[in-house]
mmCIF file of N, CA, C and O in Angstrom:
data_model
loop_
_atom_site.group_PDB
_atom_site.id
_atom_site.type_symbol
_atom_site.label_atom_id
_atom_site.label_comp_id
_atom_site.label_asym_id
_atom_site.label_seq_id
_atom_site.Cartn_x
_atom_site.Cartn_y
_atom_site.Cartn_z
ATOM 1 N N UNK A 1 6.430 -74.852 -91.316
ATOM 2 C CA UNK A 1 5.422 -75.115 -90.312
ATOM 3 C C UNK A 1 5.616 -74.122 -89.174
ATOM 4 O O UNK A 1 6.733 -73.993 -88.674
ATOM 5 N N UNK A 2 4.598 -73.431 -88.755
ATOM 6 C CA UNK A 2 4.586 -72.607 -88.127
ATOM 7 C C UNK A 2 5.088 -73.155 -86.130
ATOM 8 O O UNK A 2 4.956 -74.343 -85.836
ATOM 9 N N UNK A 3 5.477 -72.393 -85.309
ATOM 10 C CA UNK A 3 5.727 -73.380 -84.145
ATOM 11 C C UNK A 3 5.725 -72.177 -82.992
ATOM 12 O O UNK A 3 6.311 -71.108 -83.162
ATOM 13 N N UNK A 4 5.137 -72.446 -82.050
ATOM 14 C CA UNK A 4 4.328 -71.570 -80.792
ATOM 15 C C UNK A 4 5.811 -71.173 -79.768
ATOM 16 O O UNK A 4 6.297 -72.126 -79.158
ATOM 17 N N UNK A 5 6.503 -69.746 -79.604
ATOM 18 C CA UNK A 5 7.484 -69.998 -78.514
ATOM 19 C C UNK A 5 6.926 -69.081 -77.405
ATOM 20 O O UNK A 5 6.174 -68.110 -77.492
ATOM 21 N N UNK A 6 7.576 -69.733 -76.211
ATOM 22 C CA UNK A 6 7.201 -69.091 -75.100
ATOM 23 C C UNK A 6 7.985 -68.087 -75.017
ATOM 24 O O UNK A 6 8.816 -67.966 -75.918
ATOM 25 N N UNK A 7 7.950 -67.015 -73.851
ATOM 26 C CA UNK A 7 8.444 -65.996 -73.491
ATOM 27 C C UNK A 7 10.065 -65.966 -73.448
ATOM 28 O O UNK A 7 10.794 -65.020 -73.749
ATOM 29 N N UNK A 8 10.498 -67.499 -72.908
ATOM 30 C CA UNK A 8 11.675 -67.086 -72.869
ATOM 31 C C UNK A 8 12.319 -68.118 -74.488
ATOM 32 O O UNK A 8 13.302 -68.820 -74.727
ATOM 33 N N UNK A 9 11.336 -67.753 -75.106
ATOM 34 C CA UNK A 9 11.740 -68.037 -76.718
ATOM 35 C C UNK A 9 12.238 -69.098 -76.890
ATOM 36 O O UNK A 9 13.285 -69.231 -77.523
ATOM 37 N N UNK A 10 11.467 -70.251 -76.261
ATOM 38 C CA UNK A 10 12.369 -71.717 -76.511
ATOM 39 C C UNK A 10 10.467 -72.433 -76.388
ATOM 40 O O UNK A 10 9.570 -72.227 -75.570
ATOM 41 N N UNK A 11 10.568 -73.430 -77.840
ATOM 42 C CA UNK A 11 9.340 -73.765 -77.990
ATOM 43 C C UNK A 11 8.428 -74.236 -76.927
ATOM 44 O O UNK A 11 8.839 -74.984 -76.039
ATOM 45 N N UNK A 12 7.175 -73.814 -76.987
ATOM 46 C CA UNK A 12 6.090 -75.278 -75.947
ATOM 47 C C UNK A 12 5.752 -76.039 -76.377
ATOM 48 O O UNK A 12 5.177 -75.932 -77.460
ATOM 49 N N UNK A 13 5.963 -77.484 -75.632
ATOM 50 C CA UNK A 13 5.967 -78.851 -76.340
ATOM 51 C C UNK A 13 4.677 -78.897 -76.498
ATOM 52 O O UNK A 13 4.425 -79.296 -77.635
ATOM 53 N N UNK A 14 3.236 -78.556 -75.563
ATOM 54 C CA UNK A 14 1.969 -79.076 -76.010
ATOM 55 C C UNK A 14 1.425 -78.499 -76.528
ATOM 56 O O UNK A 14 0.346 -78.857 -77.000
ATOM 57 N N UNK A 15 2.131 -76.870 -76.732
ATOM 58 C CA UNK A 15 1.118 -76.517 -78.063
ATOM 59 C C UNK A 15 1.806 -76.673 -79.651
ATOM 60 O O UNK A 15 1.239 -76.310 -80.682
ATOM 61 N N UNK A 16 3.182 -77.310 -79.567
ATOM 62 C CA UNK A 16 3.533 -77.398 -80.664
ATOM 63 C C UNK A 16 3.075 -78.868 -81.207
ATOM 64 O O UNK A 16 2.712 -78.987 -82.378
ATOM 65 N N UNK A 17 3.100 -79.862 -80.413
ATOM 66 C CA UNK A 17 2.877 -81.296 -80.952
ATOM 67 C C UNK A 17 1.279 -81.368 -80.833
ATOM 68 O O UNK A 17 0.865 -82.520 -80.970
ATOM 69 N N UNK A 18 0.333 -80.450 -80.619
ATOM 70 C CA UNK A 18 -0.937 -80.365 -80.723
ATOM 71 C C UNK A 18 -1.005 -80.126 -82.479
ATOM 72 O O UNK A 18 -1.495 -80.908 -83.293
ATOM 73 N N UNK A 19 -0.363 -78.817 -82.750
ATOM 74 C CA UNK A 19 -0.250 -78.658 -83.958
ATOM 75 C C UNK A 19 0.997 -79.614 -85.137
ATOM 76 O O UNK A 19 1.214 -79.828 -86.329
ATOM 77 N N UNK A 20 1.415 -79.862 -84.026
ATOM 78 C CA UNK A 20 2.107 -81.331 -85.323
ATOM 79 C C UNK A 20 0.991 -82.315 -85.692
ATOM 80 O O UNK A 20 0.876 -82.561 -86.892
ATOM 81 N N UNK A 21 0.275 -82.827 -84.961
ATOM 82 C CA UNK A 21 -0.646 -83.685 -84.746
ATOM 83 C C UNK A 21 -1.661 -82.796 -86.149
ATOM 84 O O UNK A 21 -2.470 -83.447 -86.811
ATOM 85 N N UNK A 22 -1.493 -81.703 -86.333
ATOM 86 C CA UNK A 22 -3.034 -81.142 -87.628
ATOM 87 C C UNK A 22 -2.021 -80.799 -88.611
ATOM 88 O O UNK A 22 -2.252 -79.865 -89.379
ATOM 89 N N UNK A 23 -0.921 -81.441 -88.680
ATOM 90 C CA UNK A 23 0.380 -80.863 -89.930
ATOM 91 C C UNK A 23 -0.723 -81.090 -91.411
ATOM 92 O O UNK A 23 -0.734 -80.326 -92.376
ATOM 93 N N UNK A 24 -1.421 -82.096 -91.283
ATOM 94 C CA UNK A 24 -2.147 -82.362 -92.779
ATOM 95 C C UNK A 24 -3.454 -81.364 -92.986
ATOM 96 O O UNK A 24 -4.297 -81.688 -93.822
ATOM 97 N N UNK A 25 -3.580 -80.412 -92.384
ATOM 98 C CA UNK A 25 -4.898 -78.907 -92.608
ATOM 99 C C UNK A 25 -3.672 -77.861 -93.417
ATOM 100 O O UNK A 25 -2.451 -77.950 -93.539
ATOM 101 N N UNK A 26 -4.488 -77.069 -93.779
ATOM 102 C CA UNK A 26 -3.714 -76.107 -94.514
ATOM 103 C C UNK A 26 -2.959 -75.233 -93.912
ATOM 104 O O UNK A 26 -3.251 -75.299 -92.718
ATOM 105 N N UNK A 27 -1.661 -73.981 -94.182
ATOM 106 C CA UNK A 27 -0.967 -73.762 -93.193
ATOM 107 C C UNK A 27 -2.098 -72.561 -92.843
ATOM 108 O O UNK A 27 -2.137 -72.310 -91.638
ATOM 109 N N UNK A 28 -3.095 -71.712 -93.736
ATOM 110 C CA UNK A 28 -3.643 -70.964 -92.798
ATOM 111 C C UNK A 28 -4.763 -71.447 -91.319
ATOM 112 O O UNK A 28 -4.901 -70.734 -90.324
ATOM 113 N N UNK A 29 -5.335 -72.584 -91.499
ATOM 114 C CA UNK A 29 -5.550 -73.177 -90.532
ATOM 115 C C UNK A 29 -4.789 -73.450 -89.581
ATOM 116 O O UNK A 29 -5.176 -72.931 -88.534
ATOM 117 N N UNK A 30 -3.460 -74.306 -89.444
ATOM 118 C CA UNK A 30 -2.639 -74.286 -88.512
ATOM 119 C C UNK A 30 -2.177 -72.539 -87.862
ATOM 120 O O UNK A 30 -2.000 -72.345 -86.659
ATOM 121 N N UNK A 31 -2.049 -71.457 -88.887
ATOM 122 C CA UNK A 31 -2.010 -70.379 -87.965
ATOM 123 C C UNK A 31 -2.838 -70.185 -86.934
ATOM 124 O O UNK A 31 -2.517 -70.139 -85.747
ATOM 125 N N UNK A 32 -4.082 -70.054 -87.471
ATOM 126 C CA UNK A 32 -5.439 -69.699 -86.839
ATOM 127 C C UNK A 32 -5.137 -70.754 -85.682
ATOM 128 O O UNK A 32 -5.154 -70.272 -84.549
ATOM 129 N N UNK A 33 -4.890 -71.980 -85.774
ATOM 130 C CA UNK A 33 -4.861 -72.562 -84.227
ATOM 131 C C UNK A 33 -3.871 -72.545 -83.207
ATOM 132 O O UNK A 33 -4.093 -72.578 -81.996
ATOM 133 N N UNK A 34 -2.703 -72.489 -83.803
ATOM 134 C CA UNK A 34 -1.718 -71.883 -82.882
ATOM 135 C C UNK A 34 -1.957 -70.410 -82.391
ATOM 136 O O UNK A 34 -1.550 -70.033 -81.292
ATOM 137 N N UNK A 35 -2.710 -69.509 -83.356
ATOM 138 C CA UNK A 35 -2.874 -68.339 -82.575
ATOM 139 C C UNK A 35 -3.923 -68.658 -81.183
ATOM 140 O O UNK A 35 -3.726 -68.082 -80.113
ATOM 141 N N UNK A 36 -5.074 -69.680 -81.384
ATOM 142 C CA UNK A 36 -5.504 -69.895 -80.341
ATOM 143 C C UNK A 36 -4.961 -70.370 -79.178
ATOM 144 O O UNK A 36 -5.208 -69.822 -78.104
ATOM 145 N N UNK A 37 -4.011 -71.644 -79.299
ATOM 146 C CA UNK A 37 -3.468 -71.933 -78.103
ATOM 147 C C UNK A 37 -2.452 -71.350 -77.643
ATOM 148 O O UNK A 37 -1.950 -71.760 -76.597
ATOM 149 N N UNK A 38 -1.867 -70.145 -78.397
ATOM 150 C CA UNK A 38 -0.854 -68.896 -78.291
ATOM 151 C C UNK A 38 -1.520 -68.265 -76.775
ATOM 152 O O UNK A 38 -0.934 -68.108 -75.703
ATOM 153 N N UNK A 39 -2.907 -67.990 -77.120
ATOM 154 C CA UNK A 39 -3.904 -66.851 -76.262
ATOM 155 C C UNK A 39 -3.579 -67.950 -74.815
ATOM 156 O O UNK A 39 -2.755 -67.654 -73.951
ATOM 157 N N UNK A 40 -4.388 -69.196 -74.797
ATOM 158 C CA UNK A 40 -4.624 -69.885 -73.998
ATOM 159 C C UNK A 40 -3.145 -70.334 -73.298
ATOM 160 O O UNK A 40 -3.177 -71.068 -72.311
ATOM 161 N N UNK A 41 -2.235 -70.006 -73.680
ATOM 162 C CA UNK A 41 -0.930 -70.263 -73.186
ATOM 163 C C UNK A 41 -0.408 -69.098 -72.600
ATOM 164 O O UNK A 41 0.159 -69.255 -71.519
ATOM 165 N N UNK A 42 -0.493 -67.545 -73.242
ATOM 166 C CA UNK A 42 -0.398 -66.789 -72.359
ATOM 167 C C UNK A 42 -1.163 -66.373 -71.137
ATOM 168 O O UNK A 42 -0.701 -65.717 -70.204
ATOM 169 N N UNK A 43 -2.864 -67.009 -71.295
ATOM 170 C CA UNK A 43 -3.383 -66.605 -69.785
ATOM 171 C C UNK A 43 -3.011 -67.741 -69.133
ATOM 172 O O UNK A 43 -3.001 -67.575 -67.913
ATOM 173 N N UNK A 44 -2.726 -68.749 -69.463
ATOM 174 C CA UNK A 44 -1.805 -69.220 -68.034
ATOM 175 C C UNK A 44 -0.943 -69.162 -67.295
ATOM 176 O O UNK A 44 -0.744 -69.487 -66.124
ATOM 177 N N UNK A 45 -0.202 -68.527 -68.391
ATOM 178 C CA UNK A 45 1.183 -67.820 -67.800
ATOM 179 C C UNK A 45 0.960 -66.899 -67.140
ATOM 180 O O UNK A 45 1.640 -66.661 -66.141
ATOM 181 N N UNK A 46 -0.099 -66.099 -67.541
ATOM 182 C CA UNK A 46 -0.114 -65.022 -66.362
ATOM 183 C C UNK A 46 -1.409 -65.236 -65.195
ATOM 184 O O UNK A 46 -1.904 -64.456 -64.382
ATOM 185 N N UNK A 47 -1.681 -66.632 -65.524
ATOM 186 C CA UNK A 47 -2.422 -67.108 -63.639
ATOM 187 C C UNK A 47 -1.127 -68.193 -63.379
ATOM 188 O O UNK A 47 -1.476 -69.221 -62.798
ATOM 189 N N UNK A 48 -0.004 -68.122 -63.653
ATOM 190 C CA UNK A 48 0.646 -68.913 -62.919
ATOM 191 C C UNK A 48 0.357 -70.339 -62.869
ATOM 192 O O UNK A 48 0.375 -70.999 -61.830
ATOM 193 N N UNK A 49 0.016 -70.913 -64.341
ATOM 194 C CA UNK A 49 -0.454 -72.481 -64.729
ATOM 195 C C UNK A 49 0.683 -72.744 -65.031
ATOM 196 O O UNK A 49 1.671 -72.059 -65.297
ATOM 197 N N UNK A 50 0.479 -73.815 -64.972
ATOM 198 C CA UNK A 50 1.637 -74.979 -66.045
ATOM 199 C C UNK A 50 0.738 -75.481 -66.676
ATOM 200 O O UNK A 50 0.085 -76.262 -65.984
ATOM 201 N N UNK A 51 0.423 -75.394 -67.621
ATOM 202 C CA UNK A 51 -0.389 -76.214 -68.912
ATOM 203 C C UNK A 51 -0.411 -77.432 -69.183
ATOM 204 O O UNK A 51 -1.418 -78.117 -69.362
ATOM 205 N N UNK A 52 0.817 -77.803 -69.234
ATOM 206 C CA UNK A 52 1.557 -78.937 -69.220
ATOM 207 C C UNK A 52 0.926 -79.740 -68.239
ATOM 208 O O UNK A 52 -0.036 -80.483 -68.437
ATOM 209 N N UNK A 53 1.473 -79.566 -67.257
ATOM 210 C CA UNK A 53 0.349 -80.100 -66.014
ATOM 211 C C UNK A 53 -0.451 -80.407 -65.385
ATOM 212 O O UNK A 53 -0.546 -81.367 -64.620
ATOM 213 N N UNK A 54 -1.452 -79.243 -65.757
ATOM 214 C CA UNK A 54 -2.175 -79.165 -65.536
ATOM 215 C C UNK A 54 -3.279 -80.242 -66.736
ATOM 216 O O UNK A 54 -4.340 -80.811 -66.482
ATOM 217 N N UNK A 55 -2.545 -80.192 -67.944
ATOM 218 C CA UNK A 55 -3.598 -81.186 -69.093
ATOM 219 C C UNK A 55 -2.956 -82.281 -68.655
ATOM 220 O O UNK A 55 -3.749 -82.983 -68.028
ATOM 221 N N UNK A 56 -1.957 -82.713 -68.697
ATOM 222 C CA UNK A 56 -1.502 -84.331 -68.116
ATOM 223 C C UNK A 56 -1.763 -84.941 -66.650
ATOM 224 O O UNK A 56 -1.493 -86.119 -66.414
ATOM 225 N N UNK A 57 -2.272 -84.124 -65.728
ATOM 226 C CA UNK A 57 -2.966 -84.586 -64.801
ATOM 227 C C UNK A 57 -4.033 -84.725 -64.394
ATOM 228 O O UNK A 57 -4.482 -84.899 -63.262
ATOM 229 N N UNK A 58 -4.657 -84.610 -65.795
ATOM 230 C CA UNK A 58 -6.269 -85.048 -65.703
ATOM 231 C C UNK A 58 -7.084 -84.347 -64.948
ATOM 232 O O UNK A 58 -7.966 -84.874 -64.271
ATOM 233 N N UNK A 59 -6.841 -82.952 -64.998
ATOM 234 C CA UNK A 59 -7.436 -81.557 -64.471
ATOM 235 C C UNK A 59 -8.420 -80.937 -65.210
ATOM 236 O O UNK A 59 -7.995 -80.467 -66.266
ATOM 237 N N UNK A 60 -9.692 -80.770 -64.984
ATOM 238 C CA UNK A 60 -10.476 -80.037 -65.464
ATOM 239 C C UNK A 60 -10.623 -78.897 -65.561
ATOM 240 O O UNK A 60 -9.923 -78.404 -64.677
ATOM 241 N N UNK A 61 -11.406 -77.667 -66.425
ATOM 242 C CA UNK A 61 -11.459 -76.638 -66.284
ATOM 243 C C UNK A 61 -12.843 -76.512 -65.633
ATOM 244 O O UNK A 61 -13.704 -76.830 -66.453
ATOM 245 N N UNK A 62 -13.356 -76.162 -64.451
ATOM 246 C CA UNK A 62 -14.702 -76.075 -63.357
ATOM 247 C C UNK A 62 -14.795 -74.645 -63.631
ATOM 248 O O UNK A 62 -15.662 -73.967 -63.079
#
């Protein structure tokens, strides 16, 4: 099973248990979506998000 690491090479919990959560799609599907929340995890990192946070506090994207 494929699994998303951050920069300083130690996994992210919400994009990995996003994709635990689709373990039953095929593994080229699970690539294809971790490559998406791969993207969406590095532009937060570089606006200075916490992801994490920002989805568990019931934050919208406006």
């Amino acid at each position: 099973m494929p699994i998303l690491l951050g920069k300083d090479d130690l996994a992210v919990c919400m994009g990995n248990e996003f994709i635990l959560g689709r373990r039953a799609l095929a593994y080229d599907a699970l690539i294809r979506d971790l490559r998406e929340v791969a993207m969406l995890h590095e532009w937060a990192e570089l606006h200075g998000m916490d992801m994490t946070n920002f989805i568990s506090g019931g934050s919208a994207f406006n």
